[in-house]
Structures are given as structure tokens and as C-alpha cells.
Amino acid sequence: MITEIDLREVLARSVGAPLSDLVTRSTGAKVRSSIEAELSGRPAGAGVVLDFSSVRVLDCSCADEVVAKLVLGRGVAPGAGQWFVIRGLGEGQAEEIDHVLRRRRLAMVAEERDGHARLLGEVEPSAEAAWRVVGELGNAGAEEVATVLRLALAEARQALQAAADAGVVRQADDRFLPLTAA
Amino acid sequence: MTYVIDVPQVFDERSFDQFAAGFAGVEGDARVLVDAHAAEWASPAGLIGLLCAGQALLARAGVKPLLTAPAEREVAHYWARAGFFTHAADLFEIHGAVPRVRPNPERSVLLEVTPVTGADDVHAVVSRIQERSAAILTSELGLDPKATMGFGMALSEACQNIVEHAGTGGWVAVQTYSWRSLGRRVVVIAVADAGVGFRHTLEATQGKRFGDRWGDATALEAALIQGVSRFRDPGRGQGLAGIRRYLDRWHGKISIRSGTARIALVPSWEKDEPLRDGLPPFPGAQVQLVVPAVEREAP
């Protein structure tokens, strides 16, 4: 089950005006609260696509308040346990989000316009490598990751778990799946 | 007795200290005349610096200081078109002819002098720049369309500095004009307030760390170079970092003056001192961002 959230719509709803620019920290806090309210009560393990296609300007403060804090609250906020994918980012917007996530040592998957997935933010190199393998294979377990990355099985398990903990892949029993907006 | 503060003939970032020295000489709640009659040109930083002085003097003395408008008709008209007198009337008792002009006829004024007191103002400013000036930024200045999006981000973060830290309102103005040392047009964002300034804002969380070295200059270094903020949340303090990244990419310049110090990140096309201390004190913070037009190849 995937919920799509159009950030421009949430912005308009949150501030009561038809705005296109996600700017200022206080606006970001309102937008995040609206999203959290929308996600509360949804089951853990469900997916959320944050769609930025209609957003014009995104500043760092708002990016931190909306995206980084949503990711940060993944384990504790309303809607905890859900996974997030971001879509429709312009190049500058992707950079802003990448920086705010790195500052908090967080990561997120962004789906680019051509459908390719891209990691924003910071994860351990082994977790990033595991994320890549999961994406390339469509799903993977520790054995496949160990083979592709030439790691010991225990190291591959650790890498996959780190990727899952960082919220860039999801786990289904002993398999790991890529996060996709589709 | 009336104390006179002379407005420099060319009032911009470089002559600002001359004006600040005059401002610093005001004693107590003396009646003050800000004399701009001989002014020939003022940059956006100069215009909103005047408003900050007016705001501080009014708050201090409880009566409006006097302001003589530029005697030169063209100069006064330009100031009017830039939106200066609209706000100056609230802060100064203005003497001399104040032209009445239609709003927004000037293409070089991308954003008239605009007050910033809350998040709504920041939204309005960013929206206006994106809707009205994005085309000018790309067609006339040759800025990459990606640069105009980042421009909105930088503008927003600069304005939020007032909302989040100043403790009072401030102003923003955006203009485009030719930058002499560069020989090209530039876009200039000037944001200023007469609030508490960087040192006061950061003192509670950073003062101890710097010990005896703590002052206006170290506060500016901490904010601009190290990206520290008054909040303990690691996600804070990203605004200036975002502005820096944007200016780095487009070879722009940032300078911030606060209290008795001024810091600048100076691109290769400009000569300026990176850090100056011991300047005449001036309230609040004055931020200037300069983004140069793309160099066009000769035909």
C-alpha cells in the first residue's frame, strides 16, 4: 500500500493559500504536521511517496523541517515504521535535500524523472553498496549481496541491515526489496 | 542642538562604514538629521541601511529623526521607484521633495524595498521574485534557469535571518546594476535589520567556546564559516550554508556586517577584505549577496 502526497497540495492546505514555494522553517513545520496527521493510523511497513513535482522553490530550512524531520521521526512519529520515497525533484532541490539529510546523517531514496533511483543523504558505504545490489537485482538476500560484493555472509547481512535501518531498502522476511514509487 | 549624519555621495557597501561612523557619534536621544541632500547614488544596501538607522534612532529617542531627501531630481526619483520613501515616511520626518511615482516601472529594481517581519513576508518576496523577475534574471543577465531557482532559495534564507534572529523587523531589496570592478551586470540582494546582531544571537550557545576571543568578528566567522546556530538542533544553521553553496556555484559574493565587524567570501573577480573588525558600531545585521551575470563570449 503506497500513499502519494503532493507537497504543493499539502502546502496550500497547511498555510491556507495557493503557494508553490516551500520556504521558511515555520511553513515546513506546518507542512510536516499535516503529513504526519495524514499518515497516522496507517500500518507500519506501508510506503509513502513525497511528490515535489509542483514545488517551485525549496529552501534549506524548509527541506530540513519537512524531509529530514519526517525521516528522523520514522521510528517514533505518527505513522512510524512507514518507508518514504521522494519524487519529482529538480536538481537544485535534490541538492538541498541531500545536504540537510547529510547534516543529520540520514538518507532517503529519490526516484528521478527517468525512473532511476538515487540515494540522497548519507549511509555507510557498505549499506550503499548493498542498496545498489538490491536495486539491480530487484530483491536480494544476504547470499546474493555477498556474492556480488565479494563479502563474507555476515558482512553482507550487516550491510543489508544497515541499509534497512537507514530506510533505503525494506525487509520482507529474509529478503530485501528496493523502495520504489511505482 | 541637532546632530547631523551625512549620507555618502555614493552610498553603498563600501561607504557604509563612513555612514556608520556618523551614526555611532549620536549621543543619547539627541535630535538627529540624516542628510542625504548631496547623495548621488545609493545601492539597495545603502537604502535599507538608511531605514535601519531610522528605525534604531526612532526606537532610541522616541521621535522621528529628520531626513533630507536627495536634492538631485533623478536621484530622488530612483529612490522613490526603489520603494525607499514608502517606508522611510514611517521612520523619518522627511524634508525636501519626495517624488510621487507609479509602482514598479523600473526594470533594474527586481524587488522594491520590502519589509520583512514574518514567514508570510518571506513567501511573498520569494513568490514575487520568481514570478516577476525570473525572466529578467535569465534573459538579461544570462543566469541559468537553475540559478534563478537557487536565487529564490538564497533570498528566502537571507530574509529568514531577520525573522528568526533579529528580534525586530527588517527590509529586503533586490536590484540589478553594473558592477564596476567586474565590468558586468550583477544582481544584488540586500537584507538588513536593526535588531540584536549575530554576536548577541549566538552568545548564549557559542560565547563560552570562544572565551576572550568572543566578539562580533568571531560570531560572524562562527555563523558563516562554521555554520553554527543558536539552537542545539544539528539541523539548524543551514541557511547561510545553503547561500554559500549557491554563491560558490555561480561565483557570487556574500558579505555580512554586524556590530563592529564585517565578513566577506570574496570571489576572484572582486577585491575585498575577508574579515574586518573594529568598525564603527551599527545595530543589527546587514547582508549583501551579489550574483554576477554570465560572461558572454564576444561575437
PDB file of C-alpha atoms in Angstrom, chain B:
ATOM      1  CA  MET B   1      21.208  71.007  19.014  1.00  0.00           C
ATOM      2  CA  THR B   2      20.718  68.729  16.024  1.00  0.00           C
ATOM      3  CA  TYR B   3      23.324  66.085  15.238  1.00  0.00           C
ATOM      4  CA  VAL B   4      23.926  65.572  11.538  1.00  0.00           C
ATOM      5  CA  ILE B   5      24.738  62.232   9.925  1.00  0.00           C
ATOM      6  CA  ASP B   6      25.955  62.716   6.383  1.00  0.00           C
ATOM      7  CA  VAL B   7      24.853  60.186   3.807  1.00  0.00           C
ATOM      8  CA  PRO B   8      27.818  59.488   1.489  1.00  0.00           C
ATOM      9  CA  GLN B   9      27.500  60.776  -2.070  1.00  0.00           C
ATOM     10  CA  VAL B  10      27.793  57.239  -3.328  1.00  0.00           C
ATOM     11  CA  PHE B  11      26.171  55.196  -0.603  1.00  0.00           C
ATOM     12  CA  ASP B  12      26.925  51.537  -0.939  1.00  0.00           C
ATOM     13  CA  GLU B  13      28.559  48.738   0.971  1.00  0.00           C
ATOM     14  CA  ARG B  14      31.993  50.362   0.635  1.00  0.00           C
ATOM     15  CA  SER B  15      30.955  53.716   2.048  1.00  0.00           C
ATOM     16  CA  PHE B  16      28.701  52.175   4.692  1.00  0.00           C
ATOM     17  CA  ASP B  17      31.329  52.493   7.432  1.00  0.00           C
ATOM     18  CA  GLN B  18      31.503  56.240   6.829  1.00  0.00           C
ATOM     19  CA  PHE B  19      27.755  56.413   7.466  1.00  0.00           C
ATOM     20  CA  ALA B  20      28.033  54.039  10.451  1.00  0.00           C
ATOM     21  CA  ALA B  21      30.713  56.296  11.981  1.00  0.00           C
ATOM     22  CA  GLY B  22      28.270  59.195  11.807  1.00  0.00           C
ATOM     23  CA  PHE B  23      25.559  57.023  13.341  1.00  0.00           C
ATOM     24  CA  ALA B  24      27.875  55.890  16.146  1.00  0.00           C
ATOM     25  CA  GLY B  25      28.532  59.514  17.056  1.00  0.00           C
ATOM     26  CA  VAL B  26      24.910  60.146  18.061  1.00  0.00           C
ATOM     27  CA  GLU B  27      24.764  60.714  21.810  1.00  0.00           C
ATOM     28  CA  GLY B  28      21.768  59.810  23.946  1.00  0.00           C
ATOM     29  CA  ASP B  29      18.451  60.819  22.467  1.00  0.00           C
ATOM     30  CA  ALA B  30      19.791  63.853  20.589  1.00  0.00           C
ATOM     31  CA  ARG B  31      17.712  65.115  17.676  1.00  0.00           C
ATOM     32  CA  VAL B  32      19.276  63.704  14.518  1.00  0.00           C
ATOM     33  CA  LEU B  33      19.270  64.861  10.919  1.00  0.00           C
ATOM     34  CA  VAL B  34      20.203  62.258   8.335  1.00  0.00           C
ATOM     35  CA  ASP B  35      21.386  64.390   5.468  1.00  0.00           C
ATOM     36  CA  ALA B  36      21.042  62.782   2.049  1.00  0.00           C
ATOM     37  CA  HIS B  37      20.650  66.004   0.062  1.00  0.00           C
ATOM     38  CA  ALA B  38      24.015  65.529  -1.684  1.00  0.00           C
ATOM     39  CA  ALA B  39      23.527  61.821  -2.370  1.00  0.00           C
ATOM     40  CA  GLU B  40      24.050  60.869  -5.990  1.00  0.00           C
ATOM     41  CA  TRP B  41      23.526  57.136  -5.829  1.00  0.00           C
ATOM     42  CA  ALA B  42      22.579  54.512  -3.275  1.00  0.00           C
ATOM     43  CA  SER B  43      22.766  50.768  -3.615  1.00  0.00           C
ATOM     44  CA  PRO B  44      19.997  48.589  -2.134  1.00  0.00           C
ATOM     45  CA  ALA B  45      22.284  48.041   0.871  1.00  0.00           C
ATOM     46  CA  GLY B  46      22.571  51.807   1.265  1.00  0.00           C
ATOM     47  CA  LEU B  47      18.817  52.370   1.049  1.00  0.00           C
ATOM     48  CA  ILE B  48      17.850  49.739   3.574  1.00  0.00           C
ATOM     49  CA  GLY B  49      20.801  50.752   5.773  1.00  0.00           C
ATOM     50  CA  LEU B  50      19.191  54.183   5.980  1.00  0.00           C
ATOM     51  CA  LEU B  51      15.913  52.587   7.067  1.00  0.00           C
ATOM     52  CA  CYS B  52      17.732  50.574   9.751  1.00  0.00           C
ATOM     53  CA  ALA B  53      19.324  53.770  11.042  1.00  0.00           C
ATOM     54  CA  GLY B  54      15.922  55.449  11.095  1.00  0.00           C
ATOM     55  CA  GLN B  55      14.369  52.520  12.942  1.00  0.00           C
ATOM     56  CA  ALA B  56      17.139  52.478  15.562  1.00  0.00           C
ATOM     57  CA  LEU B  57      17.090  56.253  16.067  1.00  0.00           C
ATOM     58  CA  LEU B  58      13.301  56.326  16.383  1.00  0.00           C
ATOM     59  CA  ALA B  59      13.379  53.482  18.918  1.00  0.00           C
ATOM     60  CA  ARG B  60      16.104  55.218  20.903  1.00  0.00           C
ATOM     61  CA  ALA B  61      14.737  58.761  21.017  1.00  0.00           C
ATOM     62  CA  GLY B  62      11.017  58.142  20.625  1.00  0.00           C
ATOM     63  CA  VAL B  63      10.775  60.828  17.954  1.00  0.00           C
ATOM     64  CA  LYS B  64      11.331  60.550  14.237  1.00  0.00           C
ATOM     65  CA  PRO B  65      14.777  61.680  13.101  1.00  0.00           C
ATOM     66  CA  LEU B  66      14.879  64.173  10.233  1.00  0.00           C
ATOM     67  CA  LEU B  67      15.835  63.125   6.724  1.00  0.00           C
ATOM     68  CA  THR B  68      16.633  65.435   3.857  1.00  0.00           C
ATOM     69  CA  ALA B  69      15.786  63.820   0.539  1.00  0.00           C
ATOM     70  CA  PRO B  70      18.338  63.903  -2.291  1.00  0.00           C
ATOM     71  CA  ALA B  71      18.295  67.280  -3.987  1.00  0.00           C
ATOM     72  CA  GLU B  72      19.011  65.811  -7.407  1.00  0.00           C
ATOM     73  CA  ARG B  73      15.656  65.069  -9.039  1.00  0.00           C
ATOM     74  CA  GLU B  74      16.791  61.895 -10.804  1.00  0.00           C
ATOM     75  CA  VAL B  75      18.270  60.502  -7.602  1.00  0.00           C
ATOM     76  CA  ALA B  76      15.126  61.187  -5.594  1.00  0.00           C
ATOM     77  CA  HIS B  77      13.038  59.594  -8.350  1.00  0.00           C
ATOM     78  CA  TYR B  78      15.198  56.484  -8.332  1.00  0.00           C
ATOM     79  CA  TRP B  79      14.901  56.189  -4.559  1.00  0.00           C
ATOM     80  CA  ALA B  80      11.149  56.570  -4.899  1.00  0.00           C
ATOM     81  CA  ARG B  81      10.947  53.927  -7.627  1.00  0.00           C
ATOM     82  CA  ALA B  82      13.009  51.611  -5.440  1.00  0.00           C
ATOM     83  CA  GLY B  83      10.311  51.959  -2.782  1.00  0.00           C
ATOM     84  CA  PHE B  84      12.505  53.728  -0.261  1.00  0.00           C
ATOM     85  CA  PHE B  85      10.285  56.676   0.630  1.00  0.00           C
ATOM     86  CA  THR B  86       7.226  54.490   1.185  1.00  0.00           C
ATOM     87  CA  HIS B  87       8.887  53.022   4.261  1.00  0.00           C
ATOM     88  CA  ALA B  88      11.076  55.985   5.182  1.00  0.00           C
ATOM     89  CA  ALA B  89       7.936  58.029   5.852  1.00  0.00           C
ATOM     90  CA  ASP B  90       7.152  55.769   8.819  1.00  0.00           C
ATOM     91  CA  LEU B  91      10.580  56.308  10.346  1.00  0.00           C
ATOM     92  CA  PHE B  92      11.726  59.804   9.364  1.00  0.00           C
ATOM     93  CA  GLU B  93      10.359  63.300   9.212  1.00  0.00           C
ATOM     94  CA  ILE B  94      11.269  63.856   5.577  1.00  0.00           C
ATOM     95  CA  HIS B  95      12.300  67.236   4.239  1.00  0.00           C
ATOM     96  CA  GLY B  96      12.723  68.094   0.596  1.00  0.00           C
ATOM     97  CA  ALA B  97      10.777  66.998  -2.449  1.00  0.00           C
ATOM     98  CA  VAL B  98       9.596  63.395  -2.377  1.00  0.00           C
ATOM     99  CA  PRO B  99       8.553  62.383  -5.887  1.00  0.00           C
ATOM    100  CA  ARG B 100       5.347  60.503  -6.465  1.00  0.00           C
ATOM    101  CA  VAL B 101       5.972  57.617  -8.788  1.00  0.00           C
ATOM    102  CA  ARG B 102       3.948  54.779 -10.175  1.00  0.00           C
ATOM    103  CA  PRO B 103       4.866  51.471  -8.579  1.00  0.00           C
ATOM    104  CA  ASN B 104       7.312  49.176 -10.304  1.00  0.00           C
ATOM    105  CA  PRO B 105       8.173  50.919 -13.562  1.00  0.00           C
ATOM    106  CA  GLU B 106      11.911  50.266 -13.145  1.00  0.00           C
ATOM    107  CA  ARG B 107      13.356  47.105 -14.693  1.00  0.00           C
ATOM    108  CA  SER B 108      16.539  47.326 -12.660  1.00  0.00           C
ATOM    109  CA  VAL B 109      14.502  47.169  -9.449  1.00  0.00           C
ATOM    110  CA  LEU B 110      13.685  43.487  -9.224  1.00  0.00           C
ATOM    111  CA  LEU B 111      12.211  43.910  -5.774  1.00  0.00           C
ATOM    112  CA  GLU B 112      11.419  47.248  -4.203  1.00  0.00           C
ATOM    113  CA  VAL B 113      12.432  47.898  -0.630  1.00  0.00           C
ATOM    114  CA  THR B 114      10.119  45.466   1.176  1.00  0.00           C
ATOM    115  CA  PRO B 115       9.600  44.982   4.890  1.00  0.00           C
ATOM    116  CA  VAL B 116      10.206  41.532   6.343  1.00  0.00           C
ATOM    117  CA  THR B 117       8.753  40.688   9.714  1.00  0.00           C
ATOM    118  CA  GLY B 118       7.394  37.156   9.387  1.00  0.00           C
ATOM    119  CA  ALA B 119       7.284  33.985   7.317  1.00  0.00           C
ATOM    120  CA  ASP B 120       4.402  35.382   5.221  1.00  0.00           C
ATOM    121  CA  ASP B 121       6.642  38.208   4.059  1.00  0.00           C
ATOM    122  CA  VAL B 122       9.334  35.737   3.035  1.00  0.00           C
ATOM    123  CA  HIS B 123       6.783  33.767   0.992  1.00  0.00           C
ATOM    124  CA  ALA B 124       5.580  36.965  -0.685  1.00  0.00           C
ATOM    125  CA  VAL B 125       9.122  38.098  -1.505  1.00  0.00           C
ATOM    126  CA  VAL B 126      10.167  34.743  -2.993  1.00  0.00           C
ATOM    127  CA  SER B 127       6.941  34.466  -4.952  1.00  0.00           C
ATOM    128  CA  ARG B 128       7.284  37.970  -6.364  1.00  0.00           C
ATOM    129  CA  ILE B 129      10.874  37.401  -7.459  1.00  0.00           C
ATOM    130  CA  GLN B 130      10.043  34.087  -9.122  1.00  0.00           C
ATOM    131  CA  GLU B 131       7.004  35.437 -10.947  1.00  0.00           C
ATOM    132  CA  ARG B 132       8.253  38.857 -11.923  1.00  0.00           C
ATOM    133  CA  SER B 133      11.991  38.608 -12.203  1.00  0.00           C
ATOM    134  CA  ALA B 134      12.897  35.081 -13.241  1.00  0.00           C
ATOM    135  CA  ALA B 135      12.648  36.097 -16.904  1.00  0.00           C
ATOM    136  CA  ILE B 136      14.854  39.147 -16.358  1.00  0.00           C
ATOM    137  CA  LEU B 137      17.417  37.084 -14.491  1.00  0.00           C
ATOM    138  CA  THR B 138      17.672  34.591 -17.329  1.00  0.00           C
ATOM    139  CA  SER B 139      17.240  36.789 -20.397  1.00  0.00           C
ATOM    140  CA  GLU B 140      19.094  39.952 -19.397  1.00  0.00           C
ATOM    141  CA  LEU B 141      21.669  38.567 -17.024  1.00  0.00           C
ATOM    142  CA  GLY B 142      22.114  35.263 -18.742  1.00  0.00           C
ATOM    143  CA  LEU B 143      21.637  33.389 -15.491  1.00  0.00           C
ATOM    144  CA  ASP B 144      20.994  29.711 -15.941  1.00  0.00           C
ATOM    145  CA  PRO B 145      17.326  28.892 -15.155  1.00  0.00           C
ATOM    146  CA  LYS B 146      18.711  26.635 -12.403  1.00  0.00           C
ATOM    147  CA  ALA B 147      20.420  29.690 -10.940  1.00  0.00           C
ATOM    148  CA  THR B 148      17.111  31.538 -10.701  1.00  0.00           C
ATOM    149  CA  MET B 149      15.591  28.713  -8.651  1.00  0.00           C
ATOM    150  CA  GLY B 150      18.566  28.800  -6.323  1.00  0.00           C
ATOM    151  CA  PHE B 151      18.217  32.568  -6.245  1.00  0.00           C
ATOM    152  CA  GLY B 152      14.810  32.159  -4.600  1.00  0.00           C
ATOM    153  CA  MET B 153      16.342  29.809  -2.050  1.00  0.00           C
ATOM    154  CA  ALA B 154      19.166  32.242  -1.221  1.00  0.00           C
ATOM    155  CA  LEU B 155      16.717  35.133  -0.981  1.00  0.00           C
ATOM    156  CA  SER B 156      14.481  33.151   1.333  1.00  0.00           C
ATOM    157  CA  GLU B 157      17.312  32.119   3.641  1.00  0.00           C
ATOM    158  CA  ALA B 158      18.702  35.658   3.806  1.00  0.00           C
ATOM    159  CA  CYS B 159      15.275  37.028   4.753  1.00  0.00           C
ATOM    160  CA  GLN B 160      14.703  34.305   7.331  1.00  0.00           C
ATOM    161  CA  ASN B 161      17.763  35.538   9.130  1.00  0.00           C
ATOM    162  CA  ILE B 162      15.669  38.561  10.099  1.00  0.00           C
ATOM    163  CA  VAL B 163      12.582  36.557  11.024  1.00  0.00           C
ATOM    164  CA  GLU B 164      14.472  34.034  13.140  1.00  0.00           C
ATOM    165  CA  HIS B 165      17.199  36.079  14.771  1.00  0.00           C
ATOM    166  CA  ALA B 166      16.807  39.844  14.575  1.00  0.00           C
ATOM    167  CA  GLY B 167      14.119  40.267  17.211  1.00  0.00           C
ATOM    168  CA  THR B 168      12.731  43.085  15.077  1.00  0.00           C
ATOM    169  CA  GLY B 169      11.591  43.610  11.507  1.00  0.00           C
ATOM    170  CA  GLY B 170      13.922  44.386   8.650  1.00  0.00           C
ATOM    171  CA  TRP B 171      13.954  45.044   4.914  1.00  0.00           C
ATOM    172  CA  VAL B 172      14.996  43.397   1.697  1.00  0.00           C
ATOM    173  CA  ALA B 173      15.653  44.903  -1.724  1.00  0.00           C
ATOM    174  CA  VAL B 174      16.862  43.340  -4.969  1.00  0.00           C
ATOM    175  CA  GLN B 175      18.313  45.297  -7.838  1.00  0.00           C
ATOM    176  CA  THR B 176      20.431  44.701 -10.864  1.00  0.00           C
ATOM    177  CA  TYR B 177      23.156  47.081 -11.961  1.00  0.00           C
ATOM    178  CA  SER B 178      26.629  47.225 -13.446  1.00  0.00           C
ATOM    179  CA  TRP B 179      29.448  46.297 -11.057  1.00  0.00           C
ATOM    180  CA  ARG B 180      32.442  48.460 -11.838  1.00  0.00           C
ATOM    181  CA  SER B 181      35.318  46.119 -10.931  1.00  0.00           C
ATOM    182  CA  LEU B 182      33.666  43.251 -12.797  1.00  0.00           C
ATOM    183  CA  GLY B 183      32.570  45.166 -15.872  1.00  0.00           C
ATOM    184  CA  ARG B 184      29.358  43.169 -15.956  1.00  0.00           C
ATOM    185  CA  ARG B 185      25.873  43.386 -14.596  1.00  0.00           C
ATOM    186  CA  VAL B 186      25.094  41.770 -11.269  1.00  0.00           C
ATOM    187  CA  VAL B 187      22.023  41.026  -9.196  1.00  0.00           C
ATOM    188  CA  VAL B 188      22.288  42.336  -5.671  1.00  0.00           C
ATOM    189  CA  ILE B 189      20.172  41.150  -2.758  1.00  0.00           C
ATOM    190  CA  ALA B 190      20.419  43.371   0.291  1.00  0.00           C
ATOM    191  CA  VAL B 191      18.804  42.307   3.555  1.00  0.00           C
ATOM    192  CA  ALA B 192      19.184  44.266   6.762  1.00  0.00           C
ATOM    193  CA  ASP B 193      17.694  44.800  10.181  1.00  0.00           C
ATOM    194  CA  ALA B 194      18.408  46.932  13.213  1.00  0.00           C
ATOM    195  CA  GLY B 195      17.975  44.003  15.582  1.00  0.00           C
ATOM    196  CA  VAL B 196      20.282  42.312  18.039  1.00  0.00           C
ATOM    197  CA  GLY B 197      23.023  41.231  15.610  1.00  0.00           C
ATOM    198  CA  PHE B 198      24.988  37.989  15.253  1.00  0.00           C
ATOM    199  CA  ARG B 199      27.091  38.283  18.420  1.00  0.00           C
ATOM    200  CA  HIS B 200      24.090  38.650  20.694  1.00  0.00           C
ATOM    201  CA  THR B 201      22.156  35.924  18.892  1.00  0.00           C
ATOM    202  CA  LEU B 202      24.930  33.359  19.268  1.00  0.00           C
ATOM    203  CA  GLU B 203      26.362  34.413  22.616  1.00  0.00           C
ATOM    204  CA  ALA B 204      24.413  32.021  24.846  1.00  0.00           C
ATOM    205  CA  THR B 205      25.481  28.907  22.933  1.00  0.00           C
ATOM    206  CA  GLN B 206      28.848  29.930  21.465  1.00  0.00           C
ATOM    207  CA  GLY B 207      30.294  32.640  23.722  1.00  0.00           C
ATOM    208  CA  LYS B 208      31.946  30.284  26.209  1.00  0.00           C
ATOM    209  CA  ARG B 209      33.517  28.224  23.471  1.00  0.00           C
ATOM    210  CA  PHE B 210      35.414  31.224  22.161  1.00  0.00           C
ATOM    211  CA  GLY B 211      36.237  32.736  25.573  1.00  0.00           C
ATOM    212  CA  ASP B 212      38.141  36.031  25.356  1.00  0.00           C
ATOM    213  CA  ARG B 213      38.079  35.932  21.578  1.00  0.00           C
ATOM    214  CA  TRP B 214      34.288  36.228  21.524  1.00  0.00           C
ATOM    215  CA  GLY B 215      33.063  39.299  19.695  1.00  0.00           C
ATOM    216  CA  ASP B 216      31.322  40.462  16.527  1.00  0.00           C
ATOM    217  CA  ALA B 217      34.036  39.087  14.227  1.00  0.00           C
ATOM    218  CA  THR B 218      34.161  35.632  15.840  1.00  0.00           C
ATOM    219  CA  ALA B 219      30.363  35.490  15.834  1.00  0.00           C
ATOM    220  CA  LEU B 220      30.309  36.200  12.096  1.00  0.00           C
ATOM    221  CA  GLU B 221      33.015  33.592  11.460  1.00  0.00           C
ATOM    222  CA  ALA B 222      31.137  31.037  13.544  1.00  0.00           C
ATOM    223  CA  ALA B 223      27.900  31.647  11.646  1.00  0.00           C
ATOM    224  CA  LEU B 224      29.200  31.933   8.091  1.00  0.00           C
ATOM    225  CA  ILE B 225      32.266  29.693   8.078  1.00  0.00           C
ATOM    226  CA  GLN B 226      31.416  27.078  10.707  1.00  0.00           C
ATOM    227  CA  GLY B 227      27.647  27.116  10.195  1.00  0.00           C
ATOM    228  CA  VAL B 228      26.824  27.285  13.906  1.00  0.00           C
ATOM    229  CA  SER B 229      23.438  28.406  15.143  1.00  0.00           C
ATOM    230  CA  ARG B 230      21.958  29.426  18.471  1.00  0.00           C
ATOM    231  CA  PHE B 231      19.950  26.196  18.518  1.00  0.00           C
ATOM    232  CA  ARG B 232      21.400  22.888  19.667  1.00  0.00           C
ATOM    233  CA  ASP B 233      19.479  21.054  16.955  1.00  0.00           C
ATOM    234  CA  PRO B 234      22.091  19.942  14.362  1.00  0.00           C
ATOM    235  CA  GLY B 235      19.620  20.662  11.592  1.00  0.00           C
ATOM    236  CA  ARG B 236      19.727  24.370  12.313  1.00  0.00           C
ATOM    237  CA  GLY B 237      22.201  26.869  10.896  1.00  0.00           C
ATOM    238  CA  GLN B 238      21.838  25.588   7.350  1.00  0.00           C
ATOM    239  CA  GLY B 239      20.567  28.783   5.782  1.00  0.00           C
ATOM    240  CA  LEU B 240      23.907  30.515   5.420  1.00  0.00           C
ATOM    241  CA  ALA B 241      25.488  27.237   4.316  1.00  0.00           C
ATOM    242  CA  GLY B 242      22.879  26.977   1.562  1.00  0.00           C
ATOM    243  CA  ILE B 243      23.561  30.539   0.477  1.00  0.00           C
ATOM    244  CA  ARG B 244      27.301  29.801   0.408  1.00  0.00           C
ATOM    245  CA  ARG B 245      26.803  26.751  -1.806  1.00  0.00           C
ATOM    246  CA  TYR B 246      24.663  28.762  -4.198  1.00  0.00           C
ATOM    247  CA  LEU B 247      27.138  31.620  -4.416  1.00  0.00           C
ATOM    248  CA  ASP B 248      30.055  29.218  -4.805  1.00  0.00           C
ATOM    249  CA  ARG B 249      28.423  27.644  -7.796  1.00  0.00           C
ATOM    250  CA  TRP B 250      27.565  30.928  -9.517  1.00  0.00           C
ATOM    251  CA  HIS B 251      30.763  32.787  -8.492  1.00  0.00           C
ATOM    252  CA  GLY B 252      28.865  35.174  -6.280  1.00  0.00           C
ATOM    253  CA  LYS B 253      29.864  37.147  -3.239  1.00  0.00           C
ATOM    254  CA  ILE B 254      28.397  37.413   0.246  1.00  0.00           C
ATOM    255  CA  SER B 255      29.247  39.985   2.867  1.00  0.00           C
ATOM    256  CA  ILE B 256      27.735  40.393   6.310  1.00  0.00           C
ATOM    257  CA  ARG B 257      28.259  43.360   8.591  1.00  0.00           C
ATOM    258  CA  SER B 258      27.115  43.112  12.182  1.00  0.00           C
ATOM    259  CA  GLY B 259      28.052  45.289  15.129  1.00  0.00           C
ATOM    260  CA  THR B 260      31.678  46.286  14.649  1.00  0.00           C
ATOM    261  CA  ALA B 261      32.747  43.589  12.196  1.00  0.00           C
ATOM    262  CA  ARG B 262      32.288  42.570   8.588  1.00  0.00           C
ATOM    263  CA  ILE B 263      32.953  39.245   6.921  1.00  0.00           C
ATOM    264  CA  ALA B 264      33.009  38.506   3.193  1.00  0.00           C
ATOM    265  CA  LEU B 265      33.506  35.496   0.976  1.00  0.00           C
ATOM    266  CA  VAL B 266      35.273  37.110  -1.924  1.00  0.00           C
ATOM    267  CA  PRO B 267      35.218  35.621  -5.437  1.00  0.00           C
ATOM    268  CA  SER B 268      38.190  36.015  -7.772  1.00  0.00           C
ATOM    269  CA  TRP B 269      36.596  38.919  -9.676  1.00  0.00           C
ATOM    270  CA  GLU B 270      36.414  41.137  -6.596  1.00  0.00           C
ATOM    271  CA  LYS B 271      38.929  42.748  -4.261  1.00  0.00           C
ATOM    272  CA  ASP B 272      37.737  42.922  -0.693  1.00  0.00           C
ATOM    273  CA  GLU B 273      38.944  42.066   2.785  1.00  0.00           C
ATOM    274  CA  PRO B 274      37.615  38.736   4.080  1.00  0.00           C
ATOM    275  CA  LEU B 275      37.297  39.943   7.677  1.00  0.00           C
ATOM    276  CA  ARG B 276      37.378  43.367   9.279  1.00  0.00           C
ATOM    277  CA  ASP B 277      36.935  44.182  12.937  1.00  0.00           C
ATOM    278  CA  GLY B 278      36.868  47.375  14.984  1.00  0.00           C
ATOM    279  CA  LEU B 279      34.463  49.122  12.607  1.00  0.00           C
ATOM    280  CA  PRO B 280      32.090  51.842  13.815  1.00  0.00           C
ATOM    281  CA  PRO B 281      29.215  50.064  15.591  1.00  0.00           C
ATOM    282  CA  PHE B 282      25.898  49.754  13.784  1.00  0.00           C
ATOM    283  CA  PRO B 283      22.829  47.894  15.039  1.00  0.00           C
ATOM    284  CA  GLY B 284      21.592  44.570  13.678  1.00  0.00           C
ATOM    285  CA  ALA B 285      22.966  42.817  10.628  1.00  0.00           C
ATOM    286  CA  GLN B 286      23.428  43.868   7.010  1.00  0.00           C
ATOM    287  CA  VAL B 287      23.721  41.074   4.481  1.00  0.00           C
ATOM    288  CA  GLN B 288      24.562  41.540   0.813  1.00  0.00           C
ATOM    289  CA  LEU B 289      24.613  38.853  -1.867  1.00  0.00           C
ATOM    290  CA  VAL B 290      25.990  39.626  -5.330  1.00  0.00           C
ATOM    291  CA  VAL B 291      25.420  37.253  -8.244  1.00  0.00           C
ATOM    292  CA  PRO B 292      27.227  38.178 -11.466  1.00  0.00           C
ATOM    293  CA  ALA B 293      25.767  37.874 -14.934  1.00  0.00           C
ATOM    294  CA  VAL B 294      27.183  35.150 -17.093  1.00  0.00           C
ATOM    295  CA  GLU B 295      30.150  36.306 -19.159  1.00  0.00           C
ATOM    296  CA  ARG B 296      29.059  36.373 -22.779  1.00  0.00           C
ATOM    297  CA  GLU B 297      31.527  35.367 -25.431  1.00  0.00           C
ATOM    298  CA  ALA B 298      32.498  38.032 -27.951  1.00  0.00           C
ATOM    299  CA  PRO B 299      30.682  37.582 -31.284  1.00  0.00           C
TER     300      PRO B 299
END
